[in-house]
Coordinates of C-alpha atoms in Angstrom, one line a residue:
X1 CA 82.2 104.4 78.3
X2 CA 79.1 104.8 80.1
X3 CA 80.8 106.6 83.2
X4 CA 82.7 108.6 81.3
X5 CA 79.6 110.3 79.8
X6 CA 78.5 110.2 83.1
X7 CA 81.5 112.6 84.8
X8 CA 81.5 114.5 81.7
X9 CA 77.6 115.4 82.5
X10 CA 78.4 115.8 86.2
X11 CA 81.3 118.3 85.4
X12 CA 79.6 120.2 82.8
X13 CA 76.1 120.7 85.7
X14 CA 78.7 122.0 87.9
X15 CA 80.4 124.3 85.5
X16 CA 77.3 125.4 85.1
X17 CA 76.6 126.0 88.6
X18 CA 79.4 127.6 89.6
X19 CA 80.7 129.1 86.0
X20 CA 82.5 132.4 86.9
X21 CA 81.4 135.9 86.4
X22 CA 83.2 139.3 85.9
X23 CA 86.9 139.0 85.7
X24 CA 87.0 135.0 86.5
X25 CA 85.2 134.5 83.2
X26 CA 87.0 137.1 80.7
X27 CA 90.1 135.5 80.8
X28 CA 89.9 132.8 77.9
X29 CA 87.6 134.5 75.7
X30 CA 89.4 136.7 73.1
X31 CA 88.0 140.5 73.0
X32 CA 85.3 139.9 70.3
X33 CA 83.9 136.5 71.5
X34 CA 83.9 138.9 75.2
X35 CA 81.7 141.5 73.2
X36 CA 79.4 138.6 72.0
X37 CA 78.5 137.2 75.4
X38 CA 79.0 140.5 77.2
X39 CA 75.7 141.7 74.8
X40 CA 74.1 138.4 75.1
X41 CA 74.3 138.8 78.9
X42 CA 72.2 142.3 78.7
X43 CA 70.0 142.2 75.3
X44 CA 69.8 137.9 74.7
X45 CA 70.3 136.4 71.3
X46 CA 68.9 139.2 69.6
X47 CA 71.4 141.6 70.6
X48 CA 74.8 139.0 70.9
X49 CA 73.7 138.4 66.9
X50 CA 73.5 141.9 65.7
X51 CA 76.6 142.0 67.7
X52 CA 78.2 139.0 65.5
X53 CA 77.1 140.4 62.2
X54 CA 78.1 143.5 62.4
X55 CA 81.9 142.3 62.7
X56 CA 80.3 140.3 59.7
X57 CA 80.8 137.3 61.5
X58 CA 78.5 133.9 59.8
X59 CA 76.1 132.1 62.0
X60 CA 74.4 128.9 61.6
X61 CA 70.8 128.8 62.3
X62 CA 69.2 125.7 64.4
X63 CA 66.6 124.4 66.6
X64 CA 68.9 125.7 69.7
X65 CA 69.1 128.7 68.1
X66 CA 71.9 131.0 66.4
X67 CA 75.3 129.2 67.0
X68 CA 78.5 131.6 66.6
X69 CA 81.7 129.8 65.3
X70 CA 84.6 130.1 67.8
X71 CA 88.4 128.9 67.5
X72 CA 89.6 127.1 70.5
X73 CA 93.5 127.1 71.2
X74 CA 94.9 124.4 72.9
X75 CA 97.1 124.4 76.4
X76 CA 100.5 124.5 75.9
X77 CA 101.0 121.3 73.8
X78 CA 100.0 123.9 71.1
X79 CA 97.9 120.4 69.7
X80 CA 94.2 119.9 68.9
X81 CA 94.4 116.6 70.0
X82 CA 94.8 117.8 73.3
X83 CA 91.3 119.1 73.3
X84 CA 88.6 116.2 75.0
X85 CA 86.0 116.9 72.1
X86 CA 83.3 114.9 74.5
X87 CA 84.1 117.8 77.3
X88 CA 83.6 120.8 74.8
X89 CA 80.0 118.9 73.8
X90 CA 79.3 118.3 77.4
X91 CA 79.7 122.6 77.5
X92 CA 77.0 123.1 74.7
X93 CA 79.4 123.1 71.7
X94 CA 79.4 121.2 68.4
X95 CA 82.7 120.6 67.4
X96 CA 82.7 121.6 63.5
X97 CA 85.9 121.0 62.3
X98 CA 89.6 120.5 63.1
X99 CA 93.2 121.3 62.0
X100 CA 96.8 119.9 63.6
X101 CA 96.5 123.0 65.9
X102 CA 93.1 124.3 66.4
X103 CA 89.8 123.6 66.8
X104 CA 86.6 124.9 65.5
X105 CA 83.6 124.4 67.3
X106 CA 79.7 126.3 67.1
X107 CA 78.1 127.5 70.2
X108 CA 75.0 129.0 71.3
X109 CA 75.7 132.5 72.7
X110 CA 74.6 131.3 75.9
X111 CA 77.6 129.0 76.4
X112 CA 80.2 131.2 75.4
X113 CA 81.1 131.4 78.8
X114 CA 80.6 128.3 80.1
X115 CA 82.6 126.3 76.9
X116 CA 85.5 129.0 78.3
X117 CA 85.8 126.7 81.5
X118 CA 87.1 123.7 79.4
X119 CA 90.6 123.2 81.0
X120 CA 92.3 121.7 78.1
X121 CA 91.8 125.2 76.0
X122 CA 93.6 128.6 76.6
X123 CA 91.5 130.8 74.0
X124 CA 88.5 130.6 72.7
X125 CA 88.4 133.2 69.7
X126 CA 87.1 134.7 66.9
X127 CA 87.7 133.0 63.2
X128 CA 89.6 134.6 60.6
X129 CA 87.8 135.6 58.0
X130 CA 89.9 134.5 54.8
X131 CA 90.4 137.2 52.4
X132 CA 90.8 136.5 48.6
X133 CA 93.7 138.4 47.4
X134 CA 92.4 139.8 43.6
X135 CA 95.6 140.9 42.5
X136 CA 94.9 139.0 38.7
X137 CA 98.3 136.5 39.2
X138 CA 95.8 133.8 39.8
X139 CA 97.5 131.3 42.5
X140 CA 100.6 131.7 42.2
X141 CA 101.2 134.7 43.5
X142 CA 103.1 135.5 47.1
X143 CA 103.1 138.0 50.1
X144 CA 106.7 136.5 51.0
X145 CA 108.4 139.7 49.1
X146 CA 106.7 142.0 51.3
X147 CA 107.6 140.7 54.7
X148 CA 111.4 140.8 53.4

């Protein structure tokens, strides 16, 4: 157990070192969470949060800072469990909470594009913000009829 927490610190110093830039880098993250680190790269935290609220997105507040929630989407298993949790902490996330098919995990602004690098995820995007429907039918009502 040791030596895996060993490689796992050795692969996230070199994903550091050589994490990619420009195009490389743009790939994984979905167009918001590329807004986020694109203003964090040229205005710090202060800017990639005004960034994040605006799109009235909810941050948590910590000794490392603001951390933004992303959604990471597994490879083509299409499985959470596919995702090595110890490898997205090793790349400055916090793994917050998981379904069957995704995972939810809070990271500094600063590691946006480094936690893209994690080979077991495809896309690392913005939550959906749930919407409560006030239509007055309590629960039981259904959006079914109108995709028919």
């Amino acid at each position: 157990m040791h030596s895996r927490t060993l490689i796992l610190a050795l692969i996230a110093s070199l994903a550091m070192a050589y994490a990619p830039t420009g195009a490389e880098a743009k790939g994984k993250l979905g167009p918001l969470m590329q807004r986020i680190s694109d203003k964090h790269g040229t205005q710090g935290d202060d800017g990639a949060e005004r960034e994040a609220r605006s799109w009235r997105m909810k941050l948590r507040r910590t000794s490392r800072g603001p951390l933004v929630g992303v959604i990471l989407e597994p490879g083509a298993a299409g499985a959470s469990y596919t995702i090595d949790e110890d490898m997205v902490v090793a790349l400055g996330g916090t793994v917050d909470a998981v379904s069957e098919s995704y995972m939810r995990v809070l990271v500094p602004f600063r590691h946006l594009q480094l936690l893209s690098l994690h080979p077991d995820v495809v896309r690392l995007r913005a939550p959906t913000q749930a919407k409560e429907m006030d239509a007055g039918f309590g629960p039981l009502i259904s959006e079914a009829p109108a995709l028919t």
